[in-house]
XYZ file of N, CA and C in Angstrom:
222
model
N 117.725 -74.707 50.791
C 118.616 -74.803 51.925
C 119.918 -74.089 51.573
N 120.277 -73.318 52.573
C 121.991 -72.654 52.679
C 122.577 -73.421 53.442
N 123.898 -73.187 53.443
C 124.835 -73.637 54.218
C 125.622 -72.178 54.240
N 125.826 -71.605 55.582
C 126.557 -70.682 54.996
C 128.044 -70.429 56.640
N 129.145 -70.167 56.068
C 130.153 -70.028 57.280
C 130.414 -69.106 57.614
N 130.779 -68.204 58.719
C 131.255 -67.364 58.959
C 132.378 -67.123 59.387
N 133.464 -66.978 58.897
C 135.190 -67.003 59.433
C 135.274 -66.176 60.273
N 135.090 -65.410 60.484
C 134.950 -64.256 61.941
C 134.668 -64.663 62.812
N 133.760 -65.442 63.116
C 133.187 -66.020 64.438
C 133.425 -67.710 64.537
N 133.597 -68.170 63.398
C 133.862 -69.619 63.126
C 132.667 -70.387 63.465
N 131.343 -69.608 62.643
C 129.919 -70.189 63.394
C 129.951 -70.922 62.018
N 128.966 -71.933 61.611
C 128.246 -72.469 60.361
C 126.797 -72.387 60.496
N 126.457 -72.207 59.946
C 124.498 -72.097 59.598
C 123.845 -72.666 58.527
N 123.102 -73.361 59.225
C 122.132 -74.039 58.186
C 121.204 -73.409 58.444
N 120.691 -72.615 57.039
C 119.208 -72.168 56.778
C 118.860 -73.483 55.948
N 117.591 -73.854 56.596
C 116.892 -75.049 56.028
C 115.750 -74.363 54.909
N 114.724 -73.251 55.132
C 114.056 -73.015 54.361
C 113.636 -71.458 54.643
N 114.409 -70.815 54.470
C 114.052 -69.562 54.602
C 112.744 -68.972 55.425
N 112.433 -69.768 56.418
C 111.426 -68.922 57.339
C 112.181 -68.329 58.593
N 110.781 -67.445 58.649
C 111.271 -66.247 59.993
C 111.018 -67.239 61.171
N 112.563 -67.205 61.682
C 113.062 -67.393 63.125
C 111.808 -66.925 64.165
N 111.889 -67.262 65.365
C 111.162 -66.799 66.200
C 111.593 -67.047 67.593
N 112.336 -68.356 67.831
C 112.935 -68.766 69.153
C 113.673 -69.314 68.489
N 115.259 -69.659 69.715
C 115.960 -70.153 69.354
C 116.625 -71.172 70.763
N 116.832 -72.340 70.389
C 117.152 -73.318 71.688
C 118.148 -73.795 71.261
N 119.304 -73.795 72.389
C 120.153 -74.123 72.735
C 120.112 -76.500 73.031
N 120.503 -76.843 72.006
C 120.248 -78.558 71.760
C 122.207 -79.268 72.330
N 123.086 -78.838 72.600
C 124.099 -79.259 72.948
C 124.973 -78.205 72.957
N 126.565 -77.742 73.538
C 127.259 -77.335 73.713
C 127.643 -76.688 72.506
N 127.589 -75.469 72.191
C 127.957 -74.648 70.795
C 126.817 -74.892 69.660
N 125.671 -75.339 70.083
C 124.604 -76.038 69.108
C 123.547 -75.419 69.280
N 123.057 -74.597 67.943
C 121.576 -74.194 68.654
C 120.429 -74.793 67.556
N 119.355 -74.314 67.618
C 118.122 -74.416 66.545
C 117.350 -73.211 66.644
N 117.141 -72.823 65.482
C 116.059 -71.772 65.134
C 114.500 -72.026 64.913
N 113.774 -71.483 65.494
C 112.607 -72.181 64.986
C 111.661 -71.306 64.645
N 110.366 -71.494 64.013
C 109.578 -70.791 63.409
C 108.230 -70.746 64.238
N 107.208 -70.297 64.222
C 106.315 -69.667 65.338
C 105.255 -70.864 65.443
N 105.645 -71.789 64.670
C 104.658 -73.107 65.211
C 105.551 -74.318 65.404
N 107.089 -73.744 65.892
C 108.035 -74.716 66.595
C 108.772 -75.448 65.701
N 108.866 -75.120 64.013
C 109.250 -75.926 63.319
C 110.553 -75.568 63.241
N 111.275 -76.507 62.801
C 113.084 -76.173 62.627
C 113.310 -75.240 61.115
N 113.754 -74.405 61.637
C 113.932 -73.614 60.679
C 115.613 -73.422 60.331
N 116.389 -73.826 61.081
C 118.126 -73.066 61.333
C 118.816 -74.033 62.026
N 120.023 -74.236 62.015
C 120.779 -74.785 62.480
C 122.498 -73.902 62.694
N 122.266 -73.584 63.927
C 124.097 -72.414 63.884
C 124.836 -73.741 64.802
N 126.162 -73.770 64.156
C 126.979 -74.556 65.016
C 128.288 -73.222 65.044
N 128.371 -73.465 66.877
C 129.918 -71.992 67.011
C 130.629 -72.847 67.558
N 131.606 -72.478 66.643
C 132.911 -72.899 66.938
C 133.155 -74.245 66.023
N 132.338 -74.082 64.534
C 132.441 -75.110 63.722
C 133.596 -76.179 63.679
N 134.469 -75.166 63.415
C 136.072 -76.467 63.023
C 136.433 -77.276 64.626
N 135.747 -77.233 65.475
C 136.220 -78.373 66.270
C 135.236 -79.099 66.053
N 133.999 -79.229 65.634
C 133.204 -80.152 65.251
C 132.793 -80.698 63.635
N 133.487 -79.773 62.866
C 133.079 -80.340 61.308
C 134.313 -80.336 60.839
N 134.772 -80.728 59.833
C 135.754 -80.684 58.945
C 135.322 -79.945 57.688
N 135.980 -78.615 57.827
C 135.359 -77.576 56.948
C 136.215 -77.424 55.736
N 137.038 -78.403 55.648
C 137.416 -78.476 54.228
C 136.347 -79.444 53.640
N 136.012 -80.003 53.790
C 135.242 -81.083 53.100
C 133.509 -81.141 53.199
N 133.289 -81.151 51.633
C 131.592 -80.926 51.669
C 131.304 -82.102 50.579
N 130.689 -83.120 51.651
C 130.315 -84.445 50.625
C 129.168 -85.023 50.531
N 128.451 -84.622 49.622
C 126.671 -84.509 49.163
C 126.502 -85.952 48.287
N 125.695 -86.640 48.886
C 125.300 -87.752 48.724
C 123.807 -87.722 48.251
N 123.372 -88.308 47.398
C 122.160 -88.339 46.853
C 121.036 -87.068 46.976
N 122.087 -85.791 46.412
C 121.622 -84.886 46.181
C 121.032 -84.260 45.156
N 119.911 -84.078 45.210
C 118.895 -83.356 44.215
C 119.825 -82.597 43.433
N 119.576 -82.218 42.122
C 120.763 -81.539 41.570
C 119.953 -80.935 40.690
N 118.315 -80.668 40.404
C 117.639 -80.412 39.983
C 117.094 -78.816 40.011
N 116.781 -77.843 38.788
C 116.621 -76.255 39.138
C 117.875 -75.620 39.329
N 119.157 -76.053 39.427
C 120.255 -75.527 39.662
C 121.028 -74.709 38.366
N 121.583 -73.292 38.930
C 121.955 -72.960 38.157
C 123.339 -72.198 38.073
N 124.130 -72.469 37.265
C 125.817 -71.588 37.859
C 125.599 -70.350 37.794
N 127.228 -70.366 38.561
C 126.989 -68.638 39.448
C 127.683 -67.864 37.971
N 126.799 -66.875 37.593
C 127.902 -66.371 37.032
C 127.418 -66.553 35.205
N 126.416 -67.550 35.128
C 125.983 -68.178 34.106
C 124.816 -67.091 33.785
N 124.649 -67.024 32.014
C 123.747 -66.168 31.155
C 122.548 -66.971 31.213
């Protein structure tokens, strides 16, 4: 899974698992879903993030922390 922001547009995206998109539906006001060709959720774009998230703050709760590796690391 990504999380990734875009300051230009002030969108946020959740890639859940790297599959190819295929449709995309509109689920609430600035809210969409991506989905994959047998309807599965693949994406999550929220526009116009900072009126709905607080994008200073990223607080991961019983997160796998497993396979991980730093950026930057030999």
């Amino acid at each position: 899974m990504k999380v990734k922001y875009y300051s230009e547009t002030h969108t946020l995206y959740i890639d859940l698992n790297n599959a190819v998109e295929t449709d995309t539906a509109e689920v609430a006001p600035d809210v969409a879903v991506d989905l994959d060709a047998d309807g599965n959720l693949v994406g999550i774009e929220i526009e116009h993030a900072s009126r709905w998230v607080d994008l200073s703050r990223l607080d991961t709760q019983s997160f796998p922390l497993t396979g991980l590796s730093l950026v930057g690391s030999s």
